[in-house]
Short mmCIF file of C-alpha atoms in Angstrom, two decimals:
data_model
loop_
_atom_site.label_atom_id
_atom_site.label_comp_id
_atom_site.label_asym_id
_atom_site.label_seq_id
_atom_site.Cartn_x
_atom_site.Cartn_y
_atom_site.Cartn_z
CA UNK A 18 4.30 -22.48 -14.04
CA UNK A 19 1.54 -24.32 -12.21
CA UNK A 20 -0.56 -22.34 -9.76
CA UNK A 21 -0.59 -23.66 -6.20
CA UNK A 22 -4.03 -24.60 -4.96
CA UNK A 23 -4.09 -21.96 -2.26
CA UNK A 24 -3.00 -19.25 -4.76
CA UNK A 25 -5.84 -19.84 -7.22
CA UNK A 26 -8.17 -16.85 -7.73
CA UNK A 27 -10.96 -18.48 -5.70
CA UNK A 28 -8.60 -20.23 -3.34
CA UNK A 29 -8.84 -23.93 -2.61
CA UNK A 30 -12.22 -25.53 -1.94
CA UNK A 31 -12.13 -28.73 0.10
CA UNK A 32 -14.96 -31.23 0.30
CA UNK A 33 -15.31 -33.81 3.08
CA UNK A 34 -18.07 -36.33 2.33
CA UNK A 35 -18.10 -40.12 2.51
CA UNK A 36 -20.44 -40.39 -0.49
CA UNK A 37 -18.12 -40.94 -3.47
CA UNK A 38 -20.80 -40.13 -6.05
CA UNK A 39 -21.63 -36.85 -4.33
CA UNK A 40 -17.94 -35.94 -4.06
CA UNK A 41 -17.43 -36.55 -7.77
CA UNK A 42 -20.53 -34.58 -8.67
CA UNK A 43 -19.52 -31.62 -6.52
CA UNK A 44 -15.95 -31.79 -7.79
CA UNK A 45 -17.21 -31.49 -11.38
CA UNK A 46 -19.52 -28.61 -10.49
CA UNK A 47 -16.85 -26.59 -8.73
CA UNK A 48 -14.19 -27.19 -11.37
CA UNK A 49 -16.65 -26.04 -14.03
CA UNK A 50 -16.92 -22.82 -12.02
CA UNK A 51 -13.10 -22.48 -12.10
CA UNK A 52 -12.45 -23.42 -8.47
CA UNK A 53 -9.49 -25.50 -7.36
CA UNK A 54 -10.90 -28.53 -5.53
CA UNK A 55 -9.69 -31.29 -3.22
CA UNK A 56 -12.05 -34.00 -1.98
CA UNK A 57 -11.80 -36.30 1.04
CA UNK A 58 -13.88 -39.16 2.41
CA UNK A 59 -12.89 -38.58 6.03
CA UNK A 60 -12.03 -35.57 8.23
CA UNK A 61 -8.77 -37.26 9.24
CA UNK A 62 -7.66 -37.39 5.61
CA UNK A 63 -8.38 -33.68 5.30
CA UNK A 64 -6.40 -32.80 8.42
CA UNK A 65 -3.47 -34.97 7.35
CA UNK A 66 -3.16 -33.10 4.06
CA UNK A 67 -1.50 -29.74 3.43
CA UNK A 68 -4.86 -28.65 2.03
CA UNK A 69 -6.08 -28.13 5.60
CA UNK A 70 -3.82 -25.08 5.85
CA UNK A 71 -4.60 -23.81 2.36
CA UNK A 72 -8.37 -24.19 2.12
CA UNK A 73 -10.43 -21.04 1.70
CA UNK A 74 -13.67 -23.01 2.12
CA UNK A 75 -14.56 -26.41 3.58
CA UNK A 76 -17.74 -28.15 2.45
CA UNK A 77 -18.48 -30.64 5.20
CA UNK A 78 -21.11 -33.37 5.39
CA UNK A 79 -22.76 -33.71 8.79
CA UNK A 80 -23.45 -37.44 8.63
CA UNK A 81 -20.10 -39.07 8.00
CA UNK A 82 -19.30 -42.72 8.49
CA UNK A 83 -17.78 -42.99 11.95
CA UNK A 84 -17.70 -39.22 12.44
CA UNK A 85 -19.99 -36.28 13.07
CA UNK A 86 -19.52 -33.23 10.88
CA UNK A 87 -20.86 -30.87 13.55
CA UNK A 88 -18.36 -32.19 16.08
CA UNK A 89 -15.57 -31.78 13.55
CA UNK A 90 -16.69 -28.23 12.84
CA UNK A 91 -16.48 -27.50 16.56
CA UNK A 92 -12.97 -28.97 16.69
CA UNK A 93 -11.93 -26.62 13.90
CA UNK A 94 -13.37 -23.66 15.81
CA UNK A 95 -11.56 -24.64 19.00
CA UNK A 96 -8.28 -25.02 17.13
CA UNK A 97 -8.66 -21.51 15.65
CA UNK A 98 -8.75 -22.87 12.11
CA UNK A 99 -9.29 -20.04 9.66
CA UNK A 100 -11.34 -21.97 7.08
CA UNK A 101 -15.02 -21.00 6.64
CA UNK A 102 -17.34 -24.03 6.69
CA UNK A 103 -20.42 -24.91 4.65
CA UNK A 104 -22.40 -27.75 6.25
CA UNK A 105 -24.41 -30.17 4.11
CA UNK A 106 -26.72 -33.02 5.04
CA UNK A 107 -29.25 -35.36 3.52
CA UNK A 108 -31.56 -34.82 6.47
CA UNK A 109 -31.08 -31.54 8.22
CA UNK A 110 -33.28 -30.28 11.03
CA UNK A 111 -33.67 -27.02 12.93
CA UNK A 112 -31.48 -27.90 15.96
CA UNK A 113 -28.74 -29.14 13.64
CA UNK A 114 -28.88 -25.97 11.57
CA UNK A 115 -28.87 -23.74 14.65
CA UNK A 116 -25.83 -25.52 16.08
CA UNK A 117 -23.94 -25.20 12.80
CA UNK A 118 -24.70 -21.50 12.43
CA UNK A 119 -23.81 -20.74 16.04
CA UNK A 120 -20.44 -22.36 15.44
CA UNK A 121 -19.86 -19.96 12.55
CA UNK A 122 -20.93 -21.93 9.48
CA UNK A 123 -21.52 -19.92 6.32
CA UNK A 124 -24.76 -21.80 5.73
CA UNK A 125 -26.40 -25.20 6.05
CA UNK A 126 -27.52 -26.83 2.80
CA UNK A 127 -29.67 -29.91 2.38
CA UNK A 128 -29.01 -32.58 -0.25
CA UNK A 129 -29.71 -32.64 -3.10
CA UNK A 130 -27.85 -29.35 -3.05
CA UNK A 131 -29.04 -26.48 -5.23
CA UNK A 132 -26.08 -25.64 -7.47
CA UNK A 133 -26.67 -21.89 -7.47
CA UNK A 134 -27.02 -21.86 -3.69
CA UNK A 135 -23.77 -23.79 -3.35
CA UNK A 136 -21.82 -21.48 -5.65
CA UNK A 137 -23.21 -18.43 -3.83
CA UNK A 138 -22.29 -19.89 -0.44
CA UNK A 139 -18.76 -20.66 -1.63
CA UNK A 140 -18.40 -17.10 -2.89
CA UNK A 141 -19.36 -15.81 0.55
CA UNK A 142 -16.97 -18.25 2.22
CA UNK A 143 -14.04 -17.24 0.02
CA UNK A 144 -14.73 -13.56 0.67
CA UNK A 145 -14.81 -14.17 4.43
CA UNK A 146 -11.58 -16.16 4.22
CA UNK A 147 -9.83 -13.38 2.32
CA UNK A 148 -11.04 -10.80 4.84
CA UNK A 149 -9.70 -12.93 7.70
CA UNK A 150 -6.33 -13.32 5.97
CA UNK A 151 -6.09 -9.58 5.38
CA UNK A 152 -7.01 -8.86 9.00
CA UNK A 153 -4.43 -11.38 10.20
CA UNK A 154 -1.75 -9.80 8.01
CA UNK A 155 -2.58 -6.34 9.37
CA UNK A 156 -2.40 -7.64 12.94
CA UNK A 157 0.91 -9.39 12.33
CA UNK A 158 2.37 -6.18 10.93
CA UNK A 159 1.04 -4.18 13.88
CA UNK A 160 2.52 -6.61 16.41
CA UNK A 161 5.86 -6.49 14.60
CA UNK A 162 5.92 -2.69 14.73
CA UNK A 163 5.03 -2.68 18.43
CA UNK A 164 7.76 -5.20 19.24
CA UNK A 165 10.27 -2.97 17.43
CA UNK A 166 9.78 -0.30 20.12
CA UNK A 167 12.32 0.04 22.89
CA UNK A 168 11.06 -0.52 26.46
CA UNK A 169 11.01 3.25 27.03
CA UNK A 170 9.12 3.85 23.79
CA UNK A 171 6.56 1.29 24.94
CA UNK A 172 6.22 3.22 28.19
CA UNK A 173 5.55 6.41 26.24
CA UNK A 174 3.14 4.54 23.95
CA UNK A 175 1.21 3.36 27.00
CA UNK A 176 0.94 6.83 28.51
CA UNK A 177 0.06 8.55 25.23
CA UNK A 178 -2.75 6.06 24.65
CA UNK A 179 -3.88 6.61 28.24
CA UNK A 180 -4.47 10.24 27.30
CA UNK A 181 -1.48 11.98 28.91
CA UNK A 182 0.29 14.98 27.42
CA UNK A 183 4.07 15.21 27.03
CA UNK A 184 4.52 17.25 30.21
CA UNK A 185 2.48 14.74 32.21
CA UNK A 186 4.41 11.83 30.71
CA UNK A 187 7.69 13.53 31.62
CA UNK A 188 6.52 13.82 35.21
CA UNK A 189 5.40 10.21 35.41
CA UNK A 190 8.62 8.86 33.92
CA UNK A 191 10.90 11.43 35.60
CA UNK A 192 12.29 12.47 32.24
CA UNK A 193 12.71 15.85 30.63
CA UNK A 194 9.92 16.90 28.29
CA UNK A 195 12.44 17.09 25.44
CA UNK A 196 13.45 13.47 26.05
CA UNK A 197 9.80 12.44 26.05
CA UNK A 198 9.29 14.21 22.72
CA UNK A 199 12.23 12.31 21.25
CA UNK A 200 10.91 8.95 22.47
CA UNK A 201 7.43 9.88 21.29
CA UNK A 202 8.65 10.88 17.84
CA UNK A 203 10.56 7.63 17.44
CA UNK A 204 7.57 5.64 18.68
CA UNK A 205 5.12 7.34 16.31
CA UNK A 206 7.47 6.79 13.37
CA UNK A 207 7.95 3.10 14.15
CA UNK A 208 4.22 2.56 14.66
CA UNK A 209 3.48 4.43 11.40
CA UNK A 210 0.74 6.42 13.09
CA UNK A 211 -0.70 9.66 11.73
CA UNK A 212 -2.45 10.75 14.92
CA UNK A 213 -3.08 9.97 18.58
CA UNK A 214 -6.38 8.43 17.47
CA UNK A 215 -4.38 5.99 15.32
CA UNK A 216 -2.23 5.07 18.32
CA UNK A 217 -5.29 4.48 20.48
CA UNK A 218 -6.82 2.18 17.87
CA UNK A 219 -3.54 0.30 17.61
CA UNK A 220 -3.30 -0.07 21.38
CA UNK A 221 -6.84 -1.41 21.56
CA UNK A 222 -6.12 -3.91 18.78
CA UNK A 223 -2.96 -5.03 20.58
CA UNK A 224 -4.68 -5.16 23.94
CA UNK A 225 -2.02 -2.93 25.48
CA UNK A 226 -3.83 0.37 25.90
CA UNK A 227 -2.04 2.31 28.59
CA UNK A 228 -3.04 2.71 32.20
CA UNK A 229 -1.54 5.89 33.61
CA UNK A 230 -1.86 4.64 37.19
CA UNK A 231 0.90 2.09 36.69
CA UNK A 232 3.38 4.89 36.00
CA UNK A 233 3.24 6.76 39.30
CA UNK A 234 7.02 6.75 39.63
CA UNK A 235 9.87 5.92 37.28
CA UNK A 236 11.16 3.40 39.81
CA UNK A 237 8.12 1.24 39.01
CA UNK A 238 9.33 0.83 35.44
CA UNK A 239 11.74 -1.67 34.03
CA UNK A 240 14.20 1.07 33.07
CA UNK A 241 15.99 3.59 35.28
CA UNK A 242 15.26 7.30 34.70
CA UNK A 243 17.43 9.01 32.15
#
């Protein structure tokens, strides 16, 4: 069975450059290094292709016919594109390099490109891409677990991560301490947490770390006391 581009060991490397000879040369180099490669003459062609969502590295020329690679890089950043970018140019300068790096480029290489430097940069880009994908998967799982909580379990989650003990939580929510323990146990199980420290880290990642002040009375909550 054929391997999809994005599932190849090194992922999919995309090249956007309006120089056909350079594209062919880079395509041969990367394929000889066992990378899956797609090449494009224009950023619009890249965006119109499914490769834009699969690429683990984008090699982008700065000086494109009718387009500016640095501007396109910025567009990718603003659209939250996950692909790491390597900028290349036949005539780079310090301001250009600084702008590219500030926008998150892996590196800025000048043509004629050193083959070893290119392969090394791609390796770094692929590693960064894989780390981002793993982090995104972890975050998606965390959000799913949090959304599986009942409203009351979310209340308890908020107060636990605000540093309150069960007795204090019971007072804030006008519940019995036993009921709080039940909600807390269910919440901890659903969140797959091993400790309060785990819960605090999860809350910080989710941006929902509790504020005890908002739970002065149970009537302030979305649920009635029970």
